[in-house]
Amino acid sequence: MHSDKKTVLLGVTGGIAAYKSCEIVRGLQKAGVRVKVVMTENATKFVTPLTFRALTHEEVAVGMFDDAPSDPIHHISLAEEADLFLIAPATVNVIAKIANGICDDLLTTTACACTAPLVVCPAANVHMYESPANQRNMGLLALHGAKIIEADAGYLACGDIGKGRLADVDEIVRQTLLELGLTGDMRSTSVLITAGPTIEPIDPVRYITNFSSGKTGYALAKAAHERGADVTIVSGPVAVEAPEGVHVIPVRTAREMRDAVAEAFPACDIGIFAAAVADLRPKGEADHKLKKGIDDAALQTIELAQNPDILAEMGAHKQEGQVVVGFAAETNDVIANARKKLLAKHADMIIANHVGRGLAFGTEGNEIWMVTPDGEEHVPYMLKPELAHVILDKTIELMG
Ligand SMILES: Cc1cc2nc3c(=O)[nH]c(=O)nc-3n(C[C@H](O)[C@H](O)[C@H](O)COP(=O)(O)O)c2cc1C
């Protein structure tokens, strides 16, 4: 019996990357997963069923009408056994069939009969991959709830350069384990992250803002998602792309950000306030474009009003068990100022950094100090995606 192990049904189709499926089997097995393989007839031209039988110590399913050792209705028993159906590599052909409910061989029929999560890893020549039909079919699969692990770009077996190479095997294994709920130290944790600048209108065409790029907040969101967290970003206007699988609430002003945060934060375990929220806003937005010669007084002196302090509000109202992390960009006395902020805002940690030395805003990396009630830790310069994981490690520690 295999009842204590999760079962991944690995579908192998007729692409050149089929040889990499052997490594996927090994990676999943190393993580304690039982792997059963189902292949298309065409896949057997690339790798033999014998190889997979030897690796998995299981019968390898190929023909729709082959005599399965245990069950004559093989596609149903295979589908029921699976905790997850992973198709890697998935040909353009098989993607098209599954997306459209075609069941003309054992693999596609099993996919249709399977109610377990489906993870699809496409691989093909760049033109096949990017063909409108394939793009539409991948979109359809995603719409039906499948997880698509997109192909990488690079040199392809056919000699072309472009997108189409099977995603990295380690990444496929990692995401599969995450989907199975076997890894991810932040699974069942919900995280709210604010990111980017806010913009504060002067009139319909002008506004006050700052240099925040959103890269830190978005890197944190991506890292938390990779670790299995349920992530929401409340984001000011940024040029960075939202990570896949993360819920984004776009806002413009500090007040909009405050309202979105106040609504979402009570349901979250962690709040990371990485946005550069404007402290002040023009008092009253003009309802028309201010004009030289007509509105000179209003243009020359912009009266300012205080914006809500989102970190302070959330810190003051945090519930038992919630962790609040704030950011402090300082030009001097970095740690002392961060510690003051930690106390004043009732935060659990302040990520402090030195601005004005070519670091922080808009850059690819940063050097930080993680200031908590127990002390401070210096984190030397590293790229923001790596830094995000260091910050999350510490945040998880604070959750206790
Ligand atoms: C050498 C070779 C490599 C191929 N590589 C791929 C590939 O990487 N991706 C793909 O979608 N089709 C590829 N094909 C085409 C498929 O094998 C073909 O579409 C076949 O019908 C797929 O069958 P299946 O989807 O039932 O496995 C390749 C064909 C050959 C001859």
Short mmCIF file of C-alpha atoms and ligand atoms in Angstrom, two decimals:
data_model
loop_
_atom_site.label_atom_id
_atom_site.label_comp_id
_atom_site.label_asym_id
_atom_site.label_seq_id
_atom_site.Cartn_x
_atom_site.Cartn_y
_atom_site.Cartn_z
CA MET A 1 0.00 0.00 0.00
CA HIS A 2 1.09 3.59 -0.63
CA SER A 3 -1.40 5.33 1.61
CA ASP A 4 1.20 7.35 3.53
CA LYS A 5 2.72 8.88 0.40
CA LYS A 6 1.28 11.44 -1.97
CA THR A 7 1.00 10.18 -5.54
CA VAL A 8 1.97 12.28 -8.53
CA LEU A 9 0.79 10.99 -11.87
CA LEU A 10 3.46 12.16 -14.30
CA GLY A 11 2.29 12.52 -17.88
CA VAL A 12 5.08 12.36 -20.44
CA THR A 13 4.39 13.45 -24.01
CA GLY A 14 6.28 13.32 -27.30
CA GLY A 15 8.73 16.19 -27.01
CA ILE A 16 12.49 16.28 -27.04
CA ALA A 17 12.47 17.26 -23.35
CA ALA A 18 10.96 13.87 -22.40
CA TYR A 19 14.40 12.77 -21.19
CA LYS A 20 14.17 15.44 -18.48
CA SER A 21 11.09 13.69 -17.07
CA CYS A 22 13.44 11.07 -15.63
CA GLU A 23 15.05 13.80 -13.49
CA ILE A 24 11.60 15.00 -12.44
CA VAL A 25 10.79 11.48 -11.24
CA ARG A 26 13.99 11.43 -9.18
CA GLY A 27 13.37 14.89 -7.70
CA LEU A 28 9.85 14.01 -6.60
CA GLN A 29 10.94 10.66 -5.20
CA LYS A 30 13.68 12.36 -3.17
CA ALA A 31 10.94 14.46 -1.55
CA GLY A 32 9.08 11.27 -0.57
CA VAL A 33 6.49 11.33 -3.35
CA ARG A 34 5.28 8.23 -5.16
CA VAL A 35 5.40 8.73 -8.94
CA LYS A 36 3.37 6.84 -11.52
CA VAL A 37 3.97 7.53 -15.19
CA VAL A 38 1.52 7.70 -18.05
CA MET A 39 2.95 8.28 -21.53
CA THR A 40 1.58 9.05 -24.95
CA GLU A 41 2.51 6.57 -27.70
CA ASN A 42 4.66 9.29 -29.24
CA ALA A 43 6.53 9.86 -25.99
CA THR A 44 7.71 6.25 -26.09
CA LYS A 45 9.70 7.15 -29.22
CA PHE A 46 11.78 9.54 -27.07
CA VAL A 47 12.14 7.57 -23.81
CA THR A 48 11.12 3.96 -23.29
CA PRO A 49 8.51 2.94 -20.72
CA LEU A 50 11.16 0.58 -19.39
CA THR A 51 13.22 3.56 -18.18
CA PHE A 52 10.30 4.93 -16.18
CA ARG A 53 9.35 1.46 -14.93
CA ALA A 54 12.87 1.00 -13.62
CA LEU A 55 12.89 4.44 -11.98
CA THR A 56 9.43 4.24 -10.42
CA HIS A 57 9.09 0.49 -9.77
CA GLU A 58 5.56 0.91 -11.10
CA GLU A 59 3.82 -0.21 -14.27
CA VAL A 60 3.96 2.51 -16.92
CA ALA A 61 0.63 3.25 -18.58
CA VAL A 62 0.60 3.90 -22.32
CA GLY A 63 -2.18 2.29 -24.36
CA MET A 64 -5.83 3.06 -23.79
CA PHE A 65 -6.78 -0.57 -24.34
CA ASP A 66 -3.70 -2.29 -22.90
CA ASP A 67 -4.39 -4.77 -20.18
CA ALA A 68 -3.65 -2.91 -16.99
CA PRO A 69 -2.54 -5.32 -14.25
CA SER A 70 -5.23 -4.28 -11.81
CA ASP A 71 -8.05 -2.52 -13.58
CA PRO A 72 -9.65 -2.68 -17.03
CA ILE A 73 -10.82 0.94 -16.81
CA HIS A 74 -7.31 2.21 -16.43
CA HIS A 75 -7.90 5.91 -17.07
CA ILE A 76 -10.34 6.09 -14.17
CA SER A 77 -8.15 4.23 -11.71
CA LEU A 78 -5.11 6.30 -12.69
CA ALA A 79 -7.10 9.51 -12.32
CA GLU A 80 -8.37 8.47 -8.89
CA GLU A 81 -4.96 7.48 -7.60
CA ALA A 82 -3.44 10.86 -8.38
CA ASP A 83 -3.08 13.57 -5.76
CA LEU A 84 -1.75 15.70 -8.60
CA PHE A 85 -1.42 15.23 -12.35
CA LEU A 86 1.81 16.73 -13.66
CA ILE A 87 2.35 16.79 -17.42
CA ALA A 88 6.02 17.45 -18.19
CA PRO A 89 6.90 17.97 -20.91
CA ALA A 90 3.53 18.84 -22.40
CA THR A 91 3.49 19.01 -26.20
CA VAL A 92 1.55 21.66 -28.05
CA ASN A 93 -0.60 18.77 -29.26
CA VAL A 94 -1.50 17.46 -25.81
CA ILE A 95 -2.13 20.99 -24.48
CA ALA A 96 -4.58 21.55 -27.35
CA LYS A 97 -6.33 18.27 -26.70
CA ILE A 98 -6.71 18.68 -22.96
CA ALA A 99 -7.78 22.31 -23.23
CA ASN A 100 -10.57 21.23 -25.56
CA GLY A 101 -11.67 18.06 -23.85
CA ILE A 102 -10.34 15.68 -26.49
CA CYS A 103 -9.76 12.20 -25.10
CA ASP A 104 -8.18 10.09 -27.83
CA ASP A 105 -5.46 8.31 -25.86
CA LEU A 106 -4.85 7.16 -22.30
CA LEU A 107 -3.04 10.33 -21.15
CA THR A 108 -5.63 12.80 -22.44
CA THR A 109 -8.56 10.63 -21.31
CA THR A 110 -7.03 10.36 -17.83
CA ALA A 111 -6.53 14.14 -17.74
CA CYS A 112 -10.21 14.65 -18.49
CA ALA A 113 -11.23 12.13 -15.83
CA CYS A 114 -8.88 13.51 -13.20
CA THR A 115 -10.20 15.89 -10.55
CA ALA A 116 -6.81 16.35 -8.84
CA PRO A 117 -4.85 19.59 -9.47
CA LEU A 118 -3.29 19.70 -12.91
CA VAL A 119 0.18 21.15 -13.46
CA VAL A 120 1.27 21.58 -17.07
CA CYS A 121 4.85 22.23 -18.18
CA PRO A 122 4.88 23.08 -21.87
CA ALA A 123 7.97 22.67 -24.05
CA ALA A 124 8.22 23.20 -27.78
CA ASN A 125 9.95 24.99 -30.61
CA VAL A 126 9.61 28.76 -30.10
CA HIS A 127 7.22 29.25 -33.02
CA MET A 128 5.02 26.36 -31.91
CA TYR A 129 5.11 27.68 -28.35
CA GLU A 130 4.22 31.20 -29.32
CA SER A 131 1.65 30.24 -31.97
CA PRO A 132 -1.70 31.89 -31.32
CA ALA A 133 -3.36 28.48 -31.03
CA ASN A 134 -0.96 27.30 -28.33
CA GLN A 135 -1.17 30.58 -26.44
CA ARG A 136 -4.94 30.38 -26.52
CA ASN A 137 -4.92 26.74 -25.40
CA MET A 138 -2.54 27.44 -22.52
CA GLY A 139 -4.81 30.31 -21.52
CA LEU A 140 -7.81 27.98 -21.63
CA LEU A 141 -6.06 25.45 -19.40
CA ALA A 142 -5.20 28.18 -16.90
CA LEU A 143 -8.81 29.33 -17.02
CA HIS A 144 -9.91 25.78 -16.21
CA GLY A 145 -7.73 25.91 -13.09
CA ALA A 146 -4.52 24.27 -14.30
CA LYS A 147 -1.20 25.62 -13.15
CA ILE A 148 1.03 26.36 -16.12
CA ILE A 149 4.75 26.41 -15.46
CA GLU A 150 5.81 28.43 -18.47
CA ALA A 151 8.74 27.41 -20.61
CA ASP A 152 12.08 29.18 -20.29
CA ALA A 153 13.80 31.15 -23.03
CA GLY A 154 17.14 30.03 -24.41
CA TYR A 155 18.77 27.78 -26.99
CA LEU A 156 16.30 25.15 -28.13
CA ALA A 157 17.06 21.65 -29.39
CA CYS A 158 15.85 22.66 -32.87
CA GLY A 159 18.58 25.33 -33.07
CA ASP A 160 16.22 28.28 -32.59
CA ILE A 161 16.63 30.75 -29.78
CA GLY A 162 13.54 31.79 -27.86
CA LYS A 163 10.91 30.68 -25.41
CA GLY A 164 10.07 27.01 -25.43
CA ARG A 165 12.62 25.16 -23.31
CA LEU A 166 11.07 23.09 -20.54
CA ALA A 167 11.19 25.01 -17.25
CA ASP A 168 14.05 24.10 -14.96
CA VAL A 169 13.55 20.62 -13.48
CA ASP A 170 14.22 21.83 -9.91
CA GLU A 171 11.64 24.56 -10.37
CA ILE A 172 9.07 22.03 -11.65
CA VAL A 173 9.74 19.78 -8.65
CA ARG A 174 9.61 22.73 -6.24
CA GLN A 175 6.30 24.01 -7.59
CA THR A 176 4.81 20.52 -7.65
CA LEU A 177 5.70 19.94 -4.00
CA LEU A 178 4.23 23.33 -3.18
CA GLU A 179 0.98 22.46 -5.00
CA LEU A 180 0.87 19.19 -3.06
CA GLY A 181 1.19 21.15 0.19
CA LEU A 182 4.39 19.30 1.08
CA THR A 183 6.67 22.32 1.25
CA GLY A 184 6.50 26.03 1.82
CA ASP A 185 7.12 27.39 5.30
CA MET A 186 4.51 30.11 4.68
CA ARG A 187 1.66 27.89 3.52
CA SER A 188 -1.56 28.73 5.35
CA THR A 189 -0.14 32.21 6.05
CA SER A 190 -1.73 35.28 4.53
CA VAL A 191 0.42 38.29 3.87
CA LEU A 192 -0.49 41.85 3.00
CA ILE A 193 2.25 43.91 1.37
CA THR A 194 2.13 47.56 0.40
CA ALA A 195 4.44 48.60 -2.41
CA GLY A 196 5.48 51.48 -4.62
CA PRO A 197 4.92 55.19 -4.19
CA THR A 198 1.67 57.01 -3.68
CA ILE A 199 0.75 59.92 -5.90
CA GLU A 200 -0.97 62.96 -4.48
CA PRO A 201 -2.78 65.11 -7.05
CA ILE A 202 -2.36 68.86 -7.22
CA ASP A 203 -4.79 69.21 -10.11
CA PRO A 204 -6.03 66.81 -12.82
CA VAL A 205 -2.59 66.71 -14.52
CA ARG A 206 -0.02 67.27 -11.77
CA TYR A 207 0.90 65.33 -8.68
CA ILE A 208 3.48 64.93 -5.93
CA THR A 209 5.20 61.57 -5.65
CA ASN A 210 8.56 59.95 -4.81
CA PHE A 211 11.18 57.71 -6.40
CA SER A 212 9.91 54.37 -5.03
CA SER A 213 9.95 51.72 -7.79
CA GLY A 214 7.98 49.04 -5.93
CA LYS A 215 10.77 46.50 -6.53
CA THR A 216 11.23 45.64 -2.85
CA GLY A 217 7.52 45.16 -2.18
CA TYR A 218 7.05 43.10 -5.33
CA ALA A 219 10.12 40.97 -4.55
CA LEU A 220 8.68 40.32 -1.08
CA ALA A 221 5.34 39.36 -2.61
CA LYS A 222 6.97 36.95 -5.05
CA ALA A 223 9.12 35.38 -2.34
CA ALA A 224 6.16 34.94 0.04
CA HIS A 225 4.11 33.38 -2.76
CA GLU A 226 6.98 30.99 -3.56
CA ARG A 227 6.94 29.92 0.08
CA GLY A 228 3.25 29.06 -0.12
CA ALA A 229 1.70 32.21 1.36
CA ASP A 230 -1.52 33.75 0.23
CA VAL A 231 -0.34 37.21 -0.85
CA THR A 232 -2.11 40.51 -1.47
CA ILE A 233 -0.24 43.61 -2.66
CA VAL A 234 -1.76 47.03 -2.22
CA SER A 235 0.26 48.89 -4.79
CA GLY A 236 0.79 52.46 -5.82
CA PRO A 237 1.53 53.07 -9.53
CA VAL A 238 4.64 51.07 -10.51
CA ALA A 239 6.29 49.77 -13.66
CA VAL A 240 7.20 46.36 -12.24
CA GLU A 241 5.17 43.34 -13.28
CA ALA A 242 3.00 41.66 -10.66
CA PRO A 243 4.23 38.20 -9.70
CA GLU A 244 2.02 35.34 -10.83
CA GLY A 245 -0.46 34.07 -8.26
CA VAL A 246 -0.47 37.26 -6.21
CA HIS A 247 -3.58 39.40 -5.71
CA VAL A 248 -2.92 43.07 -6.56
CA ILE A 249 -5.09 45.96 -5.39
CA PRO A 250 -4.01 49.06 -7.33
CA VAL A 251 -4.32 52.42 -5.58
CA ARG A 252 -3.05 55.95 -6.25
CA THR A 253 -3.16 58.08 -3.14
CA ALA A 254 -2.18 57.46 0.48
CA ARG A 255 -5.81 57.67 1.48
CA GLU A 256 -6.82 55.04 -1.08
CA MET A 257 -3.96 52.86 0.16
CA ARG A 258 -5.07 53.30 3.75
CA ASP A 259 -8.66 52.26 2.94
CA ALA A 260 -7.54 49.18 0.99
CA VAL A 261 -5.13 48.15 3.76
CA ALA A 262 -7.69 48.74 6.54
CA GLU A 263 -10.08 46.43 4.73
CA ALA A 264 -7.60 43.65 3.93
CA PHE A 265 -5.27 43.62 6.95
CA PRO A 266 -7.65 42.23 9.63
CA ALA A 267 -7.77 38.91 7.74
CA CYS A 268 -3.97 38.68 7.37
CA ASP A 269 -1.27 37.17 9.57
CA ILE A 270 1.50 39.47 8.39
CA GLY A 271 1.51 43.07 7.17
CA ILE A 272 4.64 44.31 5.44
CA PHE A 273 4.41 48.03 4.77
CA ALA A 274 7.04 48.60 2.11
CA ALA A 275 5.27 51.37 0.19
CA ALA A 276 6.77 54.85 0.22
CA VAL A 277 3.62 56.62 1.33
CA ALA A 278 3.67 60.38 0.88
CA ASP A 279 3.52 61.99 4.32
CA LEU A 280 1.80 65.04 2.92
CA ARG A 281 -0.64 65.80 0.13
CA PRO A 282 -1.81 69.02 -1.49
CA LYS A 283 -4.68 70.37 0.53
CA GLY A 284 -7.63 70.01 -1.82
CA GLU A 285 -7.09 68.91 -5.42
CA ALA A 286 -7.96 71.64 -7.91
CA ASP A 287 -10.82 70.55 -10.14
CA HIS A 288 -9.23 72.13 -13.22
CA LYS A 289 -5.69 72.36 -14.61
CA LEU A 290 -4.01 75.25 -12.82
CA LYS A 291 -2.89 77.80 -15.40
CA LYS A 292 0.06 80.16 -15.48
CA GLY A 293 -1.12 83.75 -15.39
CA ILE A 294 -4.48 82.75 -13.95
CA ASP A 295 -3.80 80.44 -11.02
CA ASP A 296 -0.32 81.73 -10.12
CA ALA A 297 -1.01 81.93 -6.40
CA ALA A 298 -2.18 78.31 -6.29
CA LEU A 299 0.77 77.17 -8.42
CA GLN A 300 3.43 79.00 -6.44
CA THR A 301 2.27 77.96 -2.99
CA ILE A 302 0.88 74.50 -2.61
CA GLU A 303 -0.64 74.10 0.81
CA LEU A 304 -0.10 70.67 2.27
CA ALA A 305 -2.17 68.43 4.52
CA GLN A 306 -1.10 65.42 6.57
CA ASN A 307 -1.76 61.99 5.07
CA PRO A 308 -2.85 59.04 7.17
CA ASP A 309 0.01 57.10 8.79
CA ILE A 310 -0.83 53.59 7.59
CA LEU A 311 1.91 51.80 9.51
CA ALA A 312 1.01 53.56 12.78
CA GLU A 313 -2.69 52.79 12.32
CA MET A 314 -2.14 49.12 11.57
CA GLY A 315 0.44 48.83 14.38
CA ALA A 316 -2.01 50.37 16.85
CA HIS A 317 -4.86 48.09 15.82
CA LYS A 318 -2.99 44.84 15.21
CA GLN A 319 -4.59 41.79 16.73
CA GLU A 320 -2.97 39.09 18.81
CA GLY A 321 -0.66 37.06 16.60
CA GLN A 322 -0.43 39.57 13.77
CA VAL A 323 3.05 40.71 12.77
CA VAL A 324 3.66 44.22 11.48
CA VAL A 325 6.79 45.08 9.54
CA GLY A 326 7.60 48.63 8.50
CA PHE A 327 10.34 50.26 6.46
CA ALA A 328 12.47 53.26 7.26
CA ALA A 329 14.53 54.98 4.61
CA GLU A 330 16.94 57.23 6.47
CA THR A 331 19.75 59.54 5.47
CA ASN A 332 21.37 59.64 8.92
CA ASP A 333 21.27 57.86 12.31
CA VAL A 334 19.69 54.92 10.51
CA ILE A 335 19.39 52.51 13.42
CA ALA A 336 18.43 55.04 16.09
CA ASN A 337 15.70 56.47 13.87
CA ALA A 338 14.45 53.00 12.97
CA ARG A 339 14.24 52.08 16.66
CA LYS A 340 12.22 55.23 17.38
CA LYS A 341 9.87 54.27 14.54
CA LEU A 342 9.55 50.71 15.85
CA LEU A 343 8.29 52.00 19.20
CA ALA A 344 6.18 54.85 17.89
CA LYS A 345 4.35 52.67 15.36
CA HIS A 346 3.99 49.53 17.52
CA ALA A 347 5.72 47.56 14.77
CA ASP A 348 7.39 44.19 15.33
CA MET A 349 10.24 44.98 12.96
CA ILE A 350 11.56 47.93 11.00
CA ILE A 351 13.64 47.32 7.91
CA ALA A 352 16.01 50.26 7.90
CA ASN A 353 18.13 51.37 5.02
CA HIS A 354 20.37 54.23 4.13
CA VAL A 355 19.13 56.36 1.24
CA GLY A 356 21.13 58.80 -0.76
CA ARG A 357 24.20 56.65 -1.46
CA GLY A 358 22.91 55.15 -4.66
CA LEU A 359 21.05 52.52 -2.65
CA ALA A 360 17.36 51.81 -2.00
CA PHE A 361 14.97 53.58 -4.39
CA GLY A 362 14.80 52.00 -7.83
CA THR A 363 17.97 49.95 -7.40
CA GLU A 364 18.30 46.20 -7.91
CA GLY A 365 19.72 45.55 -4.46
CA ASN A 366 20.04 47.03 -1.01
CA GLU A 367 21.84 46.86 2.33
CA ILE A 368 19.53 46.82 5.35
CA TRP A 369 19.29 46.57 9.11
CA MET A 370 16.47 44.51 10.59
CA VAL A 371 15.53 46.32 13.79
CA THR A 372 13.38 44.43 16.31
CA PRO A 373 12.70 44.89 20.03
CA ASP A 374 15.50 42.37 20.67
CA GLY A 375 18.23 44.09 18.69
CA GLU A 376 19.30 44.71 15.13
CA GLU A 377 20.75 42.53 12.42
CA HIS A 378 22.82 43.94 9.60
CA VAL A 379 22.20 42.38 6.19
CA PRO A 380 24.97 43.20 3.70
CA TYR A 381 24.16 44.35 0.16
CA MET A 382 22.29 41.75 -1.84
CA LEU A 383 19.79 41.66 -4.67
CA LYS A 384 16.21 42.47 -3.71
CA PRO A 385 14.82 38.96 -4.47
CA GLU A 386 17.38 37.44 -2.06
CA LEU A 387 16.84 40.19 0.45
CA ALA A 388 13.12 39.44 0.38
CA HIS A 389 13.77 35.90 1.61
CA VAL A 390 16.02 37.15 4.43
CA ILE A 391 13.27 39.56 5.55
CA LEU A 392 10.67 36.78 5.38
CA ASP A 393 12.90 34.40 7.39
CA LYS A 394 13.06 36.98 10.16
CA THR A 395 9.33 37.76 9.92
CA ILE A 396 8.47 34.08 10.34
CA GLU A 397 10.77 33.95 13.37
CA LEU A 398 8.80 36.86 14.87
CA MET A 399 5.53 34.95 14.39
CA GLY A 400 6.87 32.52 16.99
C1 LIG B 1 12.58 15.14 -32.69
C2 LIG B 1 11.23 15.71 -32.39
C3 LIG B 1 11.10 16.57 -31.33
C4 LIG B 1 9.87 17.13 -31.02
N1 LIG B 1 9.76 17.98 -29.96
C5 LIG B 1 8.56 18.52 -29.66
C6 LIG B 1 8.44 19.41 -28.57
O1 LIG B 1 9.40 19.69 -27.84
N2 LIG B 1 7.22 19.95 -28.30
C7 LIG B 1 6.13 19.66 -29.06
O2 LIG B 1 5.06 20.20 -28.78
N3 LIG B 1 6.22 18.80 -30.09
C8 LIG B 1 7.40 18.23 -30.43
N4 LIG B 1 7.50 17.38 -31.48
C9 LIG B 1 6.29 17.06 -32.24
C10 LIG B 1 5.43 16.04 -31.53
O3 LIG B 1 6.18 14.84 -31.32
C11 LIG B 1 4.16 15.75 -32.30
O4 LIG B 1 3.35 16.90 -32.33
C12 LIG B 1 3.40 14.58 -31.75
O5 LIG B 1 2.19 14.41 -32.47
C13 LIG B 1 3.09 14.77 -30.27
O6 LIG B 1 2.45 13.64 -29.76
P1 LIG B 1 1.83 13.57 -28.31
O7 LIG B 1 1.37 14.93 -28.00
O8 LIG B 1 0.71 12.61 -28.39
O9 LIG B 1 2.88 13.09 -27.39
C14 LIG B 1 8.73 16.80 -31.80
C15 LIG B 1 8.88 15.91 -32.86
C16 LIG B 1 10.11 15.39 -33.16
C17 LIG B 1 10.24 14.43 -34.34
#
